[in-house]
Coordinates of C-alpha atoms in Angstrom, one line a residue:
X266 CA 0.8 23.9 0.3
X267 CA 2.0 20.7 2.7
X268 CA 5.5 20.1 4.2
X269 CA 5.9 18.1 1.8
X270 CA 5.2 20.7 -0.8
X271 CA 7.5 22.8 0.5
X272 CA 10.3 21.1 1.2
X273 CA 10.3 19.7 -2.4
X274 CA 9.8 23.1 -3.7
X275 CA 13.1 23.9 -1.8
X276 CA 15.5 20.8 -3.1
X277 CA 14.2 20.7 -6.6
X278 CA 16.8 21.0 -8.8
X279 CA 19.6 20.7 -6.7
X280 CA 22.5 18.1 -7.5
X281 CA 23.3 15.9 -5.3
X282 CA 26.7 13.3 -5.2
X283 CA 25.6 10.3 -3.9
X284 CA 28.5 7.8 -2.4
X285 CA 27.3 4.4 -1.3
X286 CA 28.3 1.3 -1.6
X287 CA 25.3 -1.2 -0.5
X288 CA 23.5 -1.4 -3.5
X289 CA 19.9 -1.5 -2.1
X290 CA 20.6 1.5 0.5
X291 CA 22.4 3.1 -2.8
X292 CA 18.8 1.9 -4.8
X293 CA 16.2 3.6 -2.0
X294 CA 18.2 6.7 -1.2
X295 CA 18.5 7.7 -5.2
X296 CA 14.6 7.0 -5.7
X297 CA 14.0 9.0 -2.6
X298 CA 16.3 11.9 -4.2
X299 CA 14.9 11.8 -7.1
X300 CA 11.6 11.7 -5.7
X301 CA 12.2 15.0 -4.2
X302 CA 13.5 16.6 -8.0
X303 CA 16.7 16.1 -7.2
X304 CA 19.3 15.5 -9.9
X305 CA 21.3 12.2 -8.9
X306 CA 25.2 11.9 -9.3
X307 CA 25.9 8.2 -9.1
X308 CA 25.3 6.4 -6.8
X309 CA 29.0 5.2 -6.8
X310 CA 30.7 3.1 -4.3
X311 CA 34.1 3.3 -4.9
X312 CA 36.7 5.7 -3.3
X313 CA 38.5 6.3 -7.3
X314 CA 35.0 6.8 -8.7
X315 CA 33.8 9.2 -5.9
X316 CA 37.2 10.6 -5.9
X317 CA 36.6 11.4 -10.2
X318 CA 32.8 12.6 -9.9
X319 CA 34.0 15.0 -6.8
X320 CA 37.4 16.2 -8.7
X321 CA 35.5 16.9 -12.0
X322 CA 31.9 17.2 -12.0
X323 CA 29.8 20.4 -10.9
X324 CA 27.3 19.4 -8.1
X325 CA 25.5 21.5 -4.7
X326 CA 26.4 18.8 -2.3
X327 CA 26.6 15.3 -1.2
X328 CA 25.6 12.2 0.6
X329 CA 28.9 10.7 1.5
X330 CA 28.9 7.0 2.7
X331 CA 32.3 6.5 5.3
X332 CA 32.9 3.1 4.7
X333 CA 32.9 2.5 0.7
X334 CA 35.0 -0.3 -1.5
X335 CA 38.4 1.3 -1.5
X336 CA 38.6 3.2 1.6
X337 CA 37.5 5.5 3.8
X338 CA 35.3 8.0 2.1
X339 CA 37.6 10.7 4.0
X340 CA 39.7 11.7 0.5
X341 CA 36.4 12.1 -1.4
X342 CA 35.5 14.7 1.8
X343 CA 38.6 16.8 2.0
X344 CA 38.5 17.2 -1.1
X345 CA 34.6 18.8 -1.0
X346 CA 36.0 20.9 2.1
X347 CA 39.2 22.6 -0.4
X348 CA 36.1 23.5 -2.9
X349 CA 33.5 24.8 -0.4
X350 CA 31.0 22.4 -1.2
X351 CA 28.5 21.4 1.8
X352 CA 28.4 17.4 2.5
X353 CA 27.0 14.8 5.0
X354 CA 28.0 12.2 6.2
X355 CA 26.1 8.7 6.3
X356 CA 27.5 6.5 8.7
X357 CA 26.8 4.2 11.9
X358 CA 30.3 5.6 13.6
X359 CA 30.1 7.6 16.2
X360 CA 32.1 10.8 16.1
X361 CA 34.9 10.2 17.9
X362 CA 36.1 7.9 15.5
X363 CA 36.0 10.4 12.3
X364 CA 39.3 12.1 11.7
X365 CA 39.2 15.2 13.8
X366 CA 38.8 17.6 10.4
X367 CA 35.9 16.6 9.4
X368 CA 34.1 16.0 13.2
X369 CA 32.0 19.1 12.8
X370 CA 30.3 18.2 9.8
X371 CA 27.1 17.0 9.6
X372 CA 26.3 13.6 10.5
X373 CA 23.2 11.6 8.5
X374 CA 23.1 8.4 11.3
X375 CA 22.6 5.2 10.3
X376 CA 19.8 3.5 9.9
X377 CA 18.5 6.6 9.1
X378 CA 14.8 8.1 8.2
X379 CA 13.4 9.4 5.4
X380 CA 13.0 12.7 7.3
X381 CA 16.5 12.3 8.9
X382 CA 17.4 12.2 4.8
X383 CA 15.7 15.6 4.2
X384 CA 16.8 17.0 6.9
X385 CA 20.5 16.6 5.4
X386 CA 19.4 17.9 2.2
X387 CA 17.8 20.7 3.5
X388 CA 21.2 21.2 5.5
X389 CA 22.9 21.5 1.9
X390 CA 20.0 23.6 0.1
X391 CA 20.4 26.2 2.8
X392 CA 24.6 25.9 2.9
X393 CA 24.5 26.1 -0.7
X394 CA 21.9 29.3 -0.9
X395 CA 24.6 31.5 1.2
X396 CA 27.9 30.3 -0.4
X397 CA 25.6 31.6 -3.4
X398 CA 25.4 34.6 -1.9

């Protein structure tokens, strides 16, 4: 079996929140998902959407955007903190200029790679596996 193999062996079937709002980047990151047998919430890229999908919806993780129409995509990530479930974030900031709660989560940098993206899903496979447990 190849990496590749593997790795999609590892992330089929999750569900994944997807929040961004360039429509292209929003385009290749869901095919990429998908690609991987991932199940695809969205792609949304507004901060009352996101904010509805993450309130109401059952999902593993997400890919959170920080800059979406609406706002900061911080609400959407608080919110995934109070309910324990794992997140990145997709963004171009540097850390220092996150809010201080959410510095120590991880970061998906952009422009980012296709391995940088399974990388982060990996990330929330394996966070999701031991709140499981």
């Amino acid at each position: 079996m190849t990496v590749l193999e593997l790795t999609t062996a590892k992330l089929a079937g999750l569900r994944i929140l997807l929040v961004e709002d360039d429509a292209m980047l929003a385009m290749l990151l869901e095919r990429t998902l998908q690609r991987l047998g991932i199940t695809v919430l969205g792609p949304v890229g507004s901060l009352s959407k996101a904010l509805d999908l993450a309130r109401f919806q059952e999902f593993d993780g997400a890919i959170l955007d920080v800059t979406i129409q609406g706002g900061d995509v911080y609400p959407v990530a608080d919110l995934l903190m109070t309910r324990g479930i794992p997140f990145v974030l997709a963004t171009g900031y540097r850390v220092e200029h996150l809010p201080a709660n959410i510095r120590g989560q991880r970061l998906l940098r952009k422009p980012y790679s296709n391995d940088e993206i399974t990388d982060a899903l990996q990330y929330i496979a394996e966070t999701t596996l031991k709140r499981a447990t």
